[in-house]
PDB file of C-alpha atoms in Angstrom:
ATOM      1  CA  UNK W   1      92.252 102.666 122.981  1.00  0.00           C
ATOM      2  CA  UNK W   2      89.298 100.452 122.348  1.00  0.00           C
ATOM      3  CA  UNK W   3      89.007  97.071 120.023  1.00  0.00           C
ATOM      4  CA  UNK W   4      86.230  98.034 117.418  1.00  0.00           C
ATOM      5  CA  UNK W   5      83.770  95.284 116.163  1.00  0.00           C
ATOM      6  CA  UNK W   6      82.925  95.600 111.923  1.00  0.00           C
ATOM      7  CA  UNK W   7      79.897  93.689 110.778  1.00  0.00           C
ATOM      8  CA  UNK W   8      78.950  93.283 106.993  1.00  0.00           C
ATOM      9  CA  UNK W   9      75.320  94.251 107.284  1.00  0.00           C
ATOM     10  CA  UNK W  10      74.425  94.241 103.406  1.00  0.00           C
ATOM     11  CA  UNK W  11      76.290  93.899 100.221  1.00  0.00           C
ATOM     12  CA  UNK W  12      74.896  95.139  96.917  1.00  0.00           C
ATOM     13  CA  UNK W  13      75.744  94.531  93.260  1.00  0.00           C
ATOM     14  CA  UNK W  14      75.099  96.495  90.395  1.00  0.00           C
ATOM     15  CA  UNK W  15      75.318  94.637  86.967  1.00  0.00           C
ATOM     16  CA  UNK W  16      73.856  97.471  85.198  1.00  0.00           C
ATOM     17  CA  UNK W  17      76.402  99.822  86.056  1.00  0.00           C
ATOM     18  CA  UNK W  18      79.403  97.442  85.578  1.00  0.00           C
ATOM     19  CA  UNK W  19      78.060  96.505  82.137  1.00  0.00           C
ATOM     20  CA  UNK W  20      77.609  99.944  81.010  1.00  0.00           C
ATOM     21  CA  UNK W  21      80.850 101.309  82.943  1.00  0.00           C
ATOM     22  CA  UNK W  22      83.140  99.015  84.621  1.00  0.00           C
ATOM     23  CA  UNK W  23      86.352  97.245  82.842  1.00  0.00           C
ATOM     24  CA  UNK W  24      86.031  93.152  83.592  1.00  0.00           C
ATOM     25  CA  UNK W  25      87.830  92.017  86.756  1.00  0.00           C
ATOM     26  CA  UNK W  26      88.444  89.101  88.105  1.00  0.00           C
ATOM     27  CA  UNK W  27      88.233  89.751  91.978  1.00  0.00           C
ATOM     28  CA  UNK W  28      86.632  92.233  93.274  1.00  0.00           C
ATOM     29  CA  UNK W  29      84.996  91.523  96.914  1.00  0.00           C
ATOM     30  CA  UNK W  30      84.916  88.675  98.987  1.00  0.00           C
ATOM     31  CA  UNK W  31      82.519  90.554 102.098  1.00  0.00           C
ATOM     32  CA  UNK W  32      79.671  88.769 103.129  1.00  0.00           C
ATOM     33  CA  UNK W  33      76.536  89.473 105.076  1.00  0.00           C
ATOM     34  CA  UNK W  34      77.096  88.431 108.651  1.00  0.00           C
ATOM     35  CA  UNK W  35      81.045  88.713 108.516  1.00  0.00           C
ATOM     36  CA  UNK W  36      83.010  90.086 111.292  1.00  0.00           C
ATOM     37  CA  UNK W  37      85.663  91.676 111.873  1.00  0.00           C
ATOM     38  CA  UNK W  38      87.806  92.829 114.834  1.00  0.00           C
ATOM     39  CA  UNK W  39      89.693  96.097 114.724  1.00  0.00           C
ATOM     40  CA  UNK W  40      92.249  96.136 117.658  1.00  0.00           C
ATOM     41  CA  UNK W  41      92.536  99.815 118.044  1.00  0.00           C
ATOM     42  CA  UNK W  42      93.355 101.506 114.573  1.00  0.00           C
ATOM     43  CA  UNK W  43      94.852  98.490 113.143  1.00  0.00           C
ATOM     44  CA  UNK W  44      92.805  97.112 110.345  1.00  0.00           C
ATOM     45  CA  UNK W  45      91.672  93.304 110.884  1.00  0.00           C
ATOM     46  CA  UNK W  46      93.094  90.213 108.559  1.00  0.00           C
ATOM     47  CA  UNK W  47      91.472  89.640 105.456  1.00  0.00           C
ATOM     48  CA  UNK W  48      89.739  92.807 105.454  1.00  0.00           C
ATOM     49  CA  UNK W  49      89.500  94.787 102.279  1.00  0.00           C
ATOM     50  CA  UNK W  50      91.778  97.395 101.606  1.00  0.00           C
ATOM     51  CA  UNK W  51      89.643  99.690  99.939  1.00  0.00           C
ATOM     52  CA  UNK W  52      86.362  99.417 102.498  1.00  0.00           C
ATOM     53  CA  UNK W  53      89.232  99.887 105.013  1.00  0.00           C
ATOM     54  CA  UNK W  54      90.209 103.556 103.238  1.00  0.00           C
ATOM     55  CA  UNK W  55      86.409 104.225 103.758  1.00  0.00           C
ATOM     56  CA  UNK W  56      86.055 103.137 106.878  1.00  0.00           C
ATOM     57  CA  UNK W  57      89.356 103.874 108.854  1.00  0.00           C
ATOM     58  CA  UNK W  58      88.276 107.775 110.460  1.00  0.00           C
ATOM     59  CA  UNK W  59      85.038 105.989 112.009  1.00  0.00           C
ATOM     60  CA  UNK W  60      87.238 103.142 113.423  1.00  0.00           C
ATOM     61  CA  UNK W  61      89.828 105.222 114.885  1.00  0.00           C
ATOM     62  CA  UNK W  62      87.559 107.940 116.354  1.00  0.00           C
ATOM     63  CA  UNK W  63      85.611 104.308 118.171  1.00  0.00           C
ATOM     64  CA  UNK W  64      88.783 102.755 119.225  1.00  0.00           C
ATOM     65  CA  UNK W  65      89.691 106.160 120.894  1.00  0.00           C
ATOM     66  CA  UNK W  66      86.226 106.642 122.837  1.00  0.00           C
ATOM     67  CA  UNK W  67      84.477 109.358 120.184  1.00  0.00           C
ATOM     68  CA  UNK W  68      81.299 109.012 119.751  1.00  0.00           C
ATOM     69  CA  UNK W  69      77.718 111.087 118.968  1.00  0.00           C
ATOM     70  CA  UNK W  70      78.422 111.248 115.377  1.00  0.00           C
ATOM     71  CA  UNK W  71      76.334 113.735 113.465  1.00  0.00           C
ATOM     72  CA  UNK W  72      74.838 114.835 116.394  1.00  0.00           C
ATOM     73  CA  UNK W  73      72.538 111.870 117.554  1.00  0.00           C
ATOM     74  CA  UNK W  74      72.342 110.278 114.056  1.00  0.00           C
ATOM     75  CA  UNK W  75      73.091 106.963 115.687  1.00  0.00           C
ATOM     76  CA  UNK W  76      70.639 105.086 117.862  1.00  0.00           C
ATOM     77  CA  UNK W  77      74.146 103.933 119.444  1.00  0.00           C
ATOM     78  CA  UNK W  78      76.111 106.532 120.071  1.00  0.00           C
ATOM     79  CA  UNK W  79      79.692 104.156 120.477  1.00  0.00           C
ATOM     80  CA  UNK W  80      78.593 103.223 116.416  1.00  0.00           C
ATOM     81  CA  UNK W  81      78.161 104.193 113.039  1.00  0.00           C
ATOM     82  CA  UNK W  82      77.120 102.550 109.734  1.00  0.00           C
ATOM     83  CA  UNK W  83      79.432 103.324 106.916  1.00  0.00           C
ATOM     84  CA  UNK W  84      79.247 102.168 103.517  1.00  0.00           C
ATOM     85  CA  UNK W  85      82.451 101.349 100.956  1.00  0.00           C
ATOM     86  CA  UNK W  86      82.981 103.331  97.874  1.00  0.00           C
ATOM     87  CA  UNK W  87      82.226 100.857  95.694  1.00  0.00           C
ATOM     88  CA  UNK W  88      80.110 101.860  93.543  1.00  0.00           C
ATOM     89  CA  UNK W  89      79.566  98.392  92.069  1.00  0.00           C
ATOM     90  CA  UNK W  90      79.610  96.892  94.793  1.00  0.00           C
ATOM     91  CA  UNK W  91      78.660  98.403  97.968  1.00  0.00           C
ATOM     92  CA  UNK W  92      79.378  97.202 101.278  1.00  0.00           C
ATOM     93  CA  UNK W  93      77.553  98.361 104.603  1.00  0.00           C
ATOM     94  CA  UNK W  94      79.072  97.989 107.808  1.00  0.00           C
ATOM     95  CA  UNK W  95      78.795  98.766 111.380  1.00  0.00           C
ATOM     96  CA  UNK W  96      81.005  99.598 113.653  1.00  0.00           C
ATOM     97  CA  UNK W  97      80.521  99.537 117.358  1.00  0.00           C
ATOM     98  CA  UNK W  98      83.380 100.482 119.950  1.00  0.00           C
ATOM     99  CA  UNK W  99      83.323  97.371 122.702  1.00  0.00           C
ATOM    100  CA  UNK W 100      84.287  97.869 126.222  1.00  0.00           C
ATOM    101  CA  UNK W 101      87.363  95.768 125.638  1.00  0.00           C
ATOM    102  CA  UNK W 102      90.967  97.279 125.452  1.00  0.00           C
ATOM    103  CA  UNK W 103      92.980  97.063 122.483  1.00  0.00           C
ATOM    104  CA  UNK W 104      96.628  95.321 122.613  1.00  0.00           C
TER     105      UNK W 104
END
């Protein structure tokens, strides 16, 4: 099993759409562009969010255990993928990219 690297490529907001249709809260995401993240194996990283983890997870553990060519070539990469949280507030982008390096 590999160690998977998750970067935070872009975050979005939506004030529209939380106005209109989202309850006030008072946390909601602390991801920023740049961030990274380590994924040793299947385990999700420290500090990571538990819901972009849910969306996230199947990509992660199908890296950390060499799969790869998702879609059929829809990654210039084929050890990656770009998946997005299900925030619809508040998206998050990410990639993932197996690294050569074992897990523990």
């Amino acid at each position: 099993m590999k160690k998977v690297k998750i970067t935070v490529m872009k975050t979005a907001c939506y004030p529209d759409l939380m106005a209109q249709y989202e309850n006030p809260i008072d946390h909601a995401c602390d991801m920023r562009e740049g961030q990274v993240f380590l994924a040793n194996g299947w385990r999700k990283p420290e500090g990571f969010c538990d819901s972009a983890w849910e969306s996230i997870s199947a990509f992660v553990m199908t890296l950390a255990h060499d799969g790869e060519n998702f879609y059929d070539g829809w990654m210039k990469n084929k050890k990656s993928a770009m998946i997005s949280c299900n925030d619809g507030f508040r998206p998050v982008s990410f990639y993932l990219e197996a690294l050569e390096a074992d897990a523990d």
